[in-house]
CSV table of C-alpha atoms and ligand atoms in Angstrom, one decimal:
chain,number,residue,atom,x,y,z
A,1,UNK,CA,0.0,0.0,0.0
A,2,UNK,CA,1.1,3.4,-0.6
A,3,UNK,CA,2.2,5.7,1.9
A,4,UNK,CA,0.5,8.9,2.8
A,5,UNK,CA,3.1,11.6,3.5
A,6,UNK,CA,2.2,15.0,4.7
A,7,UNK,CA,4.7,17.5,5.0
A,8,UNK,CA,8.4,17.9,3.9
A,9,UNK,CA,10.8,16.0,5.9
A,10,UNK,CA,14.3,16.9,5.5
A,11,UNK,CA,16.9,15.0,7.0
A,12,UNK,CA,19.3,18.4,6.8
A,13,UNK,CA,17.1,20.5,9.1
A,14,UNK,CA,18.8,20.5,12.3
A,15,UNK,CA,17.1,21.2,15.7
A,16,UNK,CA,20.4,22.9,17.9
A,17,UNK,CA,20.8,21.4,21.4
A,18,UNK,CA,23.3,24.0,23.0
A,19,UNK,CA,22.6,24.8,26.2
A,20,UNK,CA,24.9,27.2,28.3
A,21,UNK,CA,23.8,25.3,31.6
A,22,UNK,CA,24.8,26.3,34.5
A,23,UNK,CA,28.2,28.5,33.5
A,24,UNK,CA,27.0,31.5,34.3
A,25,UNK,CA,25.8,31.7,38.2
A,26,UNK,CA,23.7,34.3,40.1
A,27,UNK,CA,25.2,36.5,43.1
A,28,UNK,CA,22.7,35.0,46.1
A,29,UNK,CA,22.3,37.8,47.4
A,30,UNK,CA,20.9,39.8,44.4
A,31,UNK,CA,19.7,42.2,43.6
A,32,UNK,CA,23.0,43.7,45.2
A,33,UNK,CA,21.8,47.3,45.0
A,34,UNK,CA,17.9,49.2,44.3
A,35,UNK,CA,16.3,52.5,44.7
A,36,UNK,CA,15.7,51.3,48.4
A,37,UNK,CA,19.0,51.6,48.9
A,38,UNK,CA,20.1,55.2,47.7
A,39,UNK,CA,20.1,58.1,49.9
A,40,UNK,CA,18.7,60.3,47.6
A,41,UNK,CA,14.8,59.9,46.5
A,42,UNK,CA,14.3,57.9,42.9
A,43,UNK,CA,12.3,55.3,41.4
A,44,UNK,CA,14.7,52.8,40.0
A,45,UNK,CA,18.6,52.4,39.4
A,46,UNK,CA,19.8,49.9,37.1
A,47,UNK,CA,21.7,48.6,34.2
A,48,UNK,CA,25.0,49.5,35.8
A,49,UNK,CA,28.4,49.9,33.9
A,50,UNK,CA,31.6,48.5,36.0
A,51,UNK,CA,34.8,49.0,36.3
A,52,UNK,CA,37.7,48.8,38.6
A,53,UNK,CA,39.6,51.7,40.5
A,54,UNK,CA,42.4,50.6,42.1
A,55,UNK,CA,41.6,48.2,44.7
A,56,UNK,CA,37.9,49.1,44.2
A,57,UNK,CA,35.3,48.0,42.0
A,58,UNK,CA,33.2,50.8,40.8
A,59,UNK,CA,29.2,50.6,39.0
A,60,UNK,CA,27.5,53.5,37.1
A,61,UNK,CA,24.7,53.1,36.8
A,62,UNK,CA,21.2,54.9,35.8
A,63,UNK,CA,19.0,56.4,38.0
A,64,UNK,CA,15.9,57.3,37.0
A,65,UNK,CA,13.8,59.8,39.1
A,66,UNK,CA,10.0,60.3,40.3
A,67,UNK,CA,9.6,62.3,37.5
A,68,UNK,CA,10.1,59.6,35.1
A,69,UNK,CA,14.2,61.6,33.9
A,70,UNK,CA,17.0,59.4,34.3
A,71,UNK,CA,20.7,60.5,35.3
A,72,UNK,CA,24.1,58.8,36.5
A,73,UNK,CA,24.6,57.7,39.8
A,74,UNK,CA,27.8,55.5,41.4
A,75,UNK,CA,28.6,52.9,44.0
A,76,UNK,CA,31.8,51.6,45.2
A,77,UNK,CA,32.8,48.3,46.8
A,78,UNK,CA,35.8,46.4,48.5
A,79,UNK,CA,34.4,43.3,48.0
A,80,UNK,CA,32.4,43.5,44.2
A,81,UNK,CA,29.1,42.6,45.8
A,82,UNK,CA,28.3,45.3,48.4
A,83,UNK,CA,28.1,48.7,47.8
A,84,UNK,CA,28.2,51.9,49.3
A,85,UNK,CA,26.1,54.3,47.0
A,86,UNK,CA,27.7,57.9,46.3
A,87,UNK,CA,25.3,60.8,48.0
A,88,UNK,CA,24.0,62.0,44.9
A,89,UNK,CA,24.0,61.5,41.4
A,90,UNK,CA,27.4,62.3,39.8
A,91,UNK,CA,26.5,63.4,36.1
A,92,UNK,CA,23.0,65.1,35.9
A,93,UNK,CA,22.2,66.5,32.1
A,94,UNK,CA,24.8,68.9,31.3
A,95,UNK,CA,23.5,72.8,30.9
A,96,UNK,CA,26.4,74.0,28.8
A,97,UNK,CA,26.3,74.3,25.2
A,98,UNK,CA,27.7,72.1,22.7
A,99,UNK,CA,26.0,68.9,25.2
A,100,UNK,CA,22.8,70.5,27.0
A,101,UNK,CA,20.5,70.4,24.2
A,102,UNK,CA,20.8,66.2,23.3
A,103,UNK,CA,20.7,65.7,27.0
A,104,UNK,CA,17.5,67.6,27.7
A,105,UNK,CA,15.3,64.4,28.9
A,106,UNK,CA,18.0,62.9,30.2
A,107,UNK,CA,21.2,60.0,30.3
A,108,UNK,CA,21.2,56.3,30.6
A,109,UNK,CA,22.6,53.4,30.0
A,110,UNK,CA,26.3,54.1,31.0
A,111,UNK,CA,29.4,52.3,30.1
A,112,UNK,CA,33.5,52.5,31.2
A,113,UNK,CA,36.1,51.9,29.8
A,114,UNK,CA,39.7,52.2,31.4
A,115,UNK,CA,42.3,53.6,28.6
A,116,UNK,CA,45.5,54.4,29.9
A,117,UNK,CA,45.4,56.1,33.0
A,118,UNK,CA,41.8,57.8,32.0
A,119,UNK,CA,37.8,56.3,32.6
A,120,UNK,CA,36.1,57.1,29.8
A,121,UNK,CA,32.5,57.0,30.3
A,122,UNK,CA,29.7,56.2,27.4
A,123,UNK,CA,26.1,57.1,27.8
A,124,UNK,CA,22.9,57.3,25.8
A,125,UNK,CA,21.8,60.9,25.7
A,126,UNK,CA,17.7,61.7,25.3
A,127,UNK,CA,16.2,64.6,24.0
A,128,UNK,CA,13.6,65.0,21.3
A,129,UNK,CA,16.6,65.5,18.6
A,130,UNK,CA,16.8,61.1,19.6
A,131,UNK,CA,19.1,59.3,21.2
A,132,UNK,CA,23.3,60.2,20.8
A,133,UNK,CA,26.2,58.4,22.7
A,134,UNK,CA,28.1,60.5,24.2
A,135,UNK,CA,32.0,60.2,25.5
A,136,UNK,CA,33.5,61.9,28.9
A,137,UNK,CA,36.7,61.3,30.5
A,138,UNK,CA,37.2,61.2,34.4
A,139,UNK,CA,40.5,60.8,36.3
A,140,UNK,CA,38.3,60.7,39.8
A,141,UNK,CA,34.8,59.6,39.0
A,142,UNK,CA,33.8,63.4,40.5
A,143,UNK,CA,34.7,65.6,37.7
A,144,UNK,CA,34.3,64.7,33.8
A,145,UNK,CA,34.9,66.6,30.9
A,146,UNK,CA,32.4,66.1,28.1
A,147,UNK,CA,34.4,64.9,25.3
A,148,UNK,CA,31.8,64.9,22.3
A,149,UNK,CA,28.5,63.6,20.5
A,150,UNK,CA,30.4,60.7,18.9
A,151,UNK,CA,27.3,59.8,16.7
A,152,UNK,CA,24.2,60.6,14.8
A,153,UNK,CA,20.3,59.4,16.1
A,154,UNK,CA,19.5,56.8,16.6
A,155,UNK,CA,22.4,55.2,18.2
A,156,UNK,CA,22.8,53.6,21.7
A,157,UNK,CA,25.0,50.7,23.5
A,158,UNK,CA,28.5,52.1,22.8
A,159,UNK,CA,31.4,50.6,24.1
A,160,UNK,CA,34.5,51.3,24.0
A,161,UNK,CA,37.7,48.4,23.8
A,162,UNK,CA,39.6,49.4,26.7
A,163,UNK,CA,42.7,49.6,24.8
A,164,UNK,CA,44.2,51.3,21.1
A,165,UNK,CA,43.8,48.6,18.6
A,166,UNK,CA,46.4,49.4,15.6
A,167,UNK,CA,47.1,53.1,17.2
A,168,UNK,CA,43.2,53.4,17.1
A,169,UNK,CA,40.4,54.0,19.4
A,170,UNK,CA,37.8,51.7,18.7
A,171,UNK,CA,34.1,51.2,19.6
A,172,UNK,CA,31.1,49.0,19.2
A,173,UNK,CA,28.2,50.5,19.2
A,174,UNK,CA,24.1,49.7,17.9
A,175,UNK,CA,22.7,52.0,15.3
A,176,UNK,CA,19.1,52.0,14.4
A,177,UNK,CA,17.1,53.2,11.4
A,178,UNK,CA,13.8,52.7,9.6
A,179,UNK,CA,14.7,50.1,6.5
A,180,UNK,CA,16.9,47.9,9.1
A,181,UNK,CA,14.1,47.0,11.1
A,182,UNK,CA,16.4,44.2,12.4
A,183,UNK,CA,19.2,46.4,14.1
A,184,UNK,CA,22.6,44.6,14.6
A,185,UNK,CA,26.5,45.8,16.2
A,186,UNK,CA,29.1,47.6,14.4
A,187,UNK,CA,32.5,48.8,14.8
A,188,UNK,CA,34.3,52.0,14.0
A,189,UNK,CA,37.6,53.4,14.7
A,190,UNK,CA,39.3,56.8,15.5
A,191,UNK,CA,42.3,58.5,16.2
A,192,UNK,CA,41.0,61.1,19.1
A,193,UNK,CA,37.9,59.7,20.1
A,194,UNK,CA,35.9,62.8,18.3
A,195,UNK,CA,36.5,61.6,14.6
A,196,UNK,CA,35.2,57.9,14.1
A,197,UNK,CA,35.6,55.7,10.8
A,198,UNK,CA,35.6,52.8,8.6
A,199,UNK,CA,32.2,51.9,10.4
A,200,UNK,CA,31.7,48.4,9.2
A,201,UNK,CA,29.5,45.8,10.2
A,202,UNK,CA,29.8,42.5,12.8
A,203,UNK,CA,27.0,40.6,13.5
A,204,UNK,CA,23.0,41.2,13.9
A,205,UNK,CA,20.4,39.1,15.1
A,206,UNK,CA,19.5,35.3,14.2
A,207,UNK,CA,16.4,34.1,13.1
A,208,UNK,CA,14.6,32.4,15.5
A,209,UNK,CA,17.0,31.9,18.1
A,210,UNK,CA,16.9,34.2,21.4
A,211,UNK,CA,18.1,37.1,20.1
A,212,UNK,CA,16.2,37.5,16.9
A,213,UNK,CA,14.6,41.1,16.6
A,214,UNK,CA,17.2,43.0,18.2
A,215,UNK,CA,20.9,43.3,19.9
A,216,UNK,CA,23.1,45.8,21.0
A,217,UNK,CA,26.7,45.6,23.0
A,218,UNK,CA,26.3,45.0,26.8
A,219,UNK,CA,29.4,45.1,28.7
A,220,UNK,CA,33.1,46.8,27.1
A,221,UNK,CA,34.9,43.7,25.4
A,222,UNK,CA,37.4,42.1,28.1
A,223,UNK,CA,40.4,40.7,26.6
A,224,UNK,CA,41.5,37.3,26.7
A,225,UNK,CA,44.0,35.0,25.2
A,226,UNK,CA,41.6,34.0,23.2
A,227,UNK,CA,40.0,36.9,21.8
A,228,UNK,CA,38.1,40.1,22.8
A,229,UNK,CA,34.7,38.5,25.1
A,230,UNK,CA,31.7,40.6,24.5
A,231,UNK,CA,29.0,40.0,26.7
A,232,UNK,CA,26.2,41.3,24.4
A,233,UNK,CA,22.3,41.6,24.8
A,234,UNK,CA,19.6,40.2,22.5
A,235,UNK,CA,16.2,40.3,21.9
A,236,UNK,CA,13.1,38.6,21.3
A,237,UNK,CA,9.7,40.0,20.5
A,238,UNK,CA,6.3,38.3,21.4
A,239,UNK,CA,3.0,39.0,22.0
A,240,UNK,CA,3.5,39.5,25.8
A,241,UNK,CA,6.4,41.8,25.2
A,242,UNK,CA,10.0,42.1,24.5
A,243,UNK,CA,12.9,39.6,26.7
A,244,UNK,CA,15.9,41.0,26.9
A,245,UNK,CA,18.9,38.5,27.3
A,246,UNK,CA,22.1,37.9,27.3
A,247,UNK,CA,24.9,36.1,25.1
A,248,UNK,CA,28.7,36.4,24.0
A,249,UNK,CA,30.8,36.5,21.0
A,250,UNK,CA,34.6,36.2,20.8
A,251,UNK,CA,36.3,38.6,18.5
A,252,UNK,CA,39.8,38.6,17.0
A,253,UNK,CA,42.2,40.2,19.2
A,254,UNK,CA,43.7,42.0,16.5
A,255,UNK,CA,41.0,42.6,13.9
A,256,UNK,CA,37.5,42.8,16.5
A,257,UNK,CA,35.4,43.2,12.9
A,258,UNK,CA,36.3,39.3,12.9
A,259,UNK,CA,34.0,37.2,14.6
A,260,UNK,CA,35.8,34.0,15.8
A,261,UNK,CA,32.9,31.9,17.6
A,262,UNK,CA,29.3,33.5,18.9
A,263,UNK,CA,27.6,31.4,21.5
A,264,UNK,CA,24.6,29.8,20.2
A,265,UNK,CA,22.4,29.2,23.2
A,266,UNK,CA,21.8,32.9,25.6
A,267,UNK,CA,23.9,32.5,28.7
A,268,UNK,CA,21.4,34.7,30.9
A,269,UNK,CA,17.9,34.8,31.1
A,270,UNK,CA,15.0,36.5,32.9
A,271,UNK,CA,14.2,34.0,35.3
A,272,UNK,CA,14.3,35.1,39.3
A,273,UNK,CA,11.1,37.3,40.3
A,274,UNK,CA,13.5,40.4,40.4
A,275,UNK,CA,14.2,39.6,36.5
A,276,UNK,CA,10.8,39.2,36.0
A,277,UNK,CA,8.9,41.9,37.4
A,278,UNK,CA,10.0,45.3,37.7
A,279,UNK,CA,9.0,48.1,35.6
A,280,UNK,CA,9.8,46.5,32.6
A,281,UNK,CA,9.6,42.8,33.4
A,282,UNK,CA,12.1,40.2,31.6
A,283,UNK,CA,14.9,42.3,31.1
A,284,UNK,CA,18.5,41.1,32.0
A,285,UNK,CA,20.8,44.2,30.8
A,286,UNK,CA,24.3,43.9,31.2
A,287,UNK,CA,26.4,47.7,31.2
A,288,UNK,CA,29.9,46.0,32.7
A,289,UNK,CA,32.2,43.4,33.2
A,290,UNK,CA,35.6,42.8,35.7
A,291,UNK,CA,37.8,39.6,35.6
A,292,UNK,CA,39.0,38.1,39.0
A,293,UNK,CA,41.7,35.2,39.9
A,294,UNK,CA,43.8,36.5,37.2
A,295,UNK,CA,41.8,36.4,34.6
A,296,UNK,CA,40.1,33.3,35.6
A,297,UNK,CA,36.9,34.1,36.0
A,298,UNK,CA,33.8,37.4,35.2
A,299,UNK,CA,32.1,39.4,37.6
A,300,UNK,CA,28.8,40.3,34.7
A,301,UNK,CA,27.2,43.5,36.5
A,302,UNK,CA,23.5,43.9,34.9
A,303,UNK,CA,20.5,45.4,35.4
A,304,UNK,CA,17.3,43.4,36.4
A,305,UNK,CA,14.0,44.7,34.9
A,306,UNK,CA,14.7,48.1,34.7
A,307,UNK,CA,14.5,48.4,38.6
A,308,UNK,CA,17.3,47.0,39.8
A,309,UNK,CA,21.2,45.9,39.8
A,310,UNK,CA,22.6,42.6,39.8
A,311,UNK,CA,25.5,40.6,39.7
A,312,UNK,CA,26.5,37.2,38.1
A,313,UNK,CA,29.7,34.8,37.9
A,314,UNK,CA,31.0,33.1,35.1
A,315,UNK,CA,34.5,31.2,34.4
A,316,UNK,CA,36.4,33.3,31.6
A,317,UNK,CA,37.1,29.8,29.7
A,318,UNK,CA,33.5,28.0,29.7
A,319,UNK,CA,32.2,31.5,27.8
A,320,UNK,CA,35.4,31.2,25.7
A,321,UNK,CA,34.1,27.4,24.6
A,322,UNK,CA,30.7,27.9,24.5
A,323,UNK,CA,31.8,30.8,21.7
A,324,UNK,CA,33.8,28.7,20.0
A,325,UNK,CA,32.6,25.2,19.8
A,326,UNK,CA,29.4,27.0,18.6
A,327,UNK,CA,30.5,28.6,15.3
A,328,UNK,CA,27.5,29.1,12.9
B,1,BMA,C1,16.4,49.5,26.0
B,1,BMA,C2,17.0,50.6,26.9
B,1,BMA,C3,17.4,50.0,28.2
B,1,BMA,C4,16.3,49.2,28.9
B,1,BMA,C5,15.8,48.2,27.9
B,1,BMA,C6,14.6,47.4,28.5
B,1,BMA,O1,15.8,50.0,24.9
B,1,BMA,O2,16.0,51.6,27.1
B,1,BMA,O3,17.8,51.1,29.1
B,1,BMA,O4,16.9,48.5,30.0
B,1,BMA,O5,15.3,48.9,26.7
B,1,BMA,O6,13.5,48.3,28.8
């Protein structure tokens, strides 16, 4: 008798297994810092950018008010997991001229890098002109000098490599615009941090998988033996809403528009009540990342559901395979 098939079967179509498992591990006591725990009135802090100072690990991170603005506010730590919150915000919109009027509704999303003997701090500037990174350098974390609008709108998510790559500065950053409705990470270079170039390409989102609609750069690349680690963010769109999570690529130490392995399975996800529910619930958003044990292993600070800051533990090497023996 003949057999009745329905459907295309074809034995190439492959359904991926990876799994990051356990590699990346939650701080118990998260969330290490909220708005609870400011001395200064807000709603939320979060999405935190790290880096360290000496002996000292040190966040920025966003704060946004009762009014609904967001600013910059800081926390120091002996230890990497508790903090003692700076009195009040350090950066507030700027009111001088060229800055004040692409800062007007406020700045978020901050990132550091250490260059030399400078922090240079990234953040997303708001005002109805869009959304422009912008660069400032700090010796003290107390007084920074606006450096410049280092992009058109719409940009966000810059980071910069915390080193000169071939005598150049060089950043990653997340453009966005109306044909790519699909919007993906770039690189570009420059000599002085004001003039940036040969903008090219690296990777965008993958159909289907976690990070399908959207991604953007989460913490500055750390450097390895391997490769530069970026810890990036990706999203998915459904009906319920957006989930924000995170994953990491390994680029070429030399050449970071060269993508050596990109994880296949997310290595964070929304999944404790404080990533969850917040005020915008499934977000995992990470702004900075330190190594410990020589290298050995990541301290990932993120943000939890726009409300909060969290921390999370990964060995350096099991992010390192889980980039490489994934290439697709
Ligand atoms: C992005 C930014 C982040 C935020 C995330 C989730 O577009 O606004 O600051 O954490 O959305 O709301």
């Amino acid at each position: 008798m003949e057999q009745i098939i329905t459907g295309n079967f074809n034995s190439d179509i492959r359904y991926p297994m990876e799994d990051s498992g356990n590699i990346v591990q939650r701080c118990p006591e998260n969330p290490i810092l909220t708005a609870k725990d400011t001395p200064y009135s807000c709603n939320s802090i979060f999405n935190p950018a790290a880096v360290m100072y000496g002996e000292e690990t040190i966040l920025v991170f966003r704060v946004e008010n009762k009014v609904g603005f967001s600013a910059l506010g800081l926390a120091r730590s002996k230890d990497g997991v508790h903090f003692e919150i700076y009195p009040e915000p350090i950066l507030l919109p700027s009111t001088e001229e060229p800055f004040a009027r692409y800062e007007v509704y406020g700045l978020s999303d901050p990132r550091v890098s250490k260059i030399g003997e400078a922090y240079y701090l990234v953040y997303a500037a708001y005002s109805e002109l869009g959304v422009h990174p912008v660069v400032a350098r700090t010796y003290d974390f107390i007084s920074f000098e606006r450096i410049s609008l280092i992009a058109e709108p719409d940009n966000r998510n810059v980071v910069l490599f915390p080193e000169l790559i071939n005598g150049e500065y060089v950043r990653l950053d997340r453009p966005m615009g109306e044909i790519n409705t699909a919007p993906g990470i770039w690189i570009s270079y420059s000599p002085d941090l004001v003039y940036w170039g040969k903008h090219q390409f690296v990777m965008g989102p993958r159909p289907v998988h976690w990070d399908c609609n959207k991604i953007g750069p989460g913490a500055p690349p750390i450097k390895t033996e391997r490769g530069w680690l970026e810890i990036y963010h990706g999203v998915r769109k459904t009906v319920a809403g957006d989930i924000y999570r995170l994953g990491c690529v390994l680029l070429d130490l030399n050449d970071p528009a060269r993508i050596i392995g990109r994880a296949m399975p997310y290595i964070l996800s929304p999944e404790e009540p404080y990533e969850r529910s917040g005020d915008v619930g499934n977000v995992v958003f990470a702004g900075g990342a330190v190594l410990d044990d020589y290298g050995e292993t990541i301290r990932i600070y993120y943000g939890a559901s726009d409300q909060c800051v969290c921390l999370a533990t990964a060995r350096v090497d099991d992010l390192i395979s889980l980039c490489v023996n994934n290439v697709r």
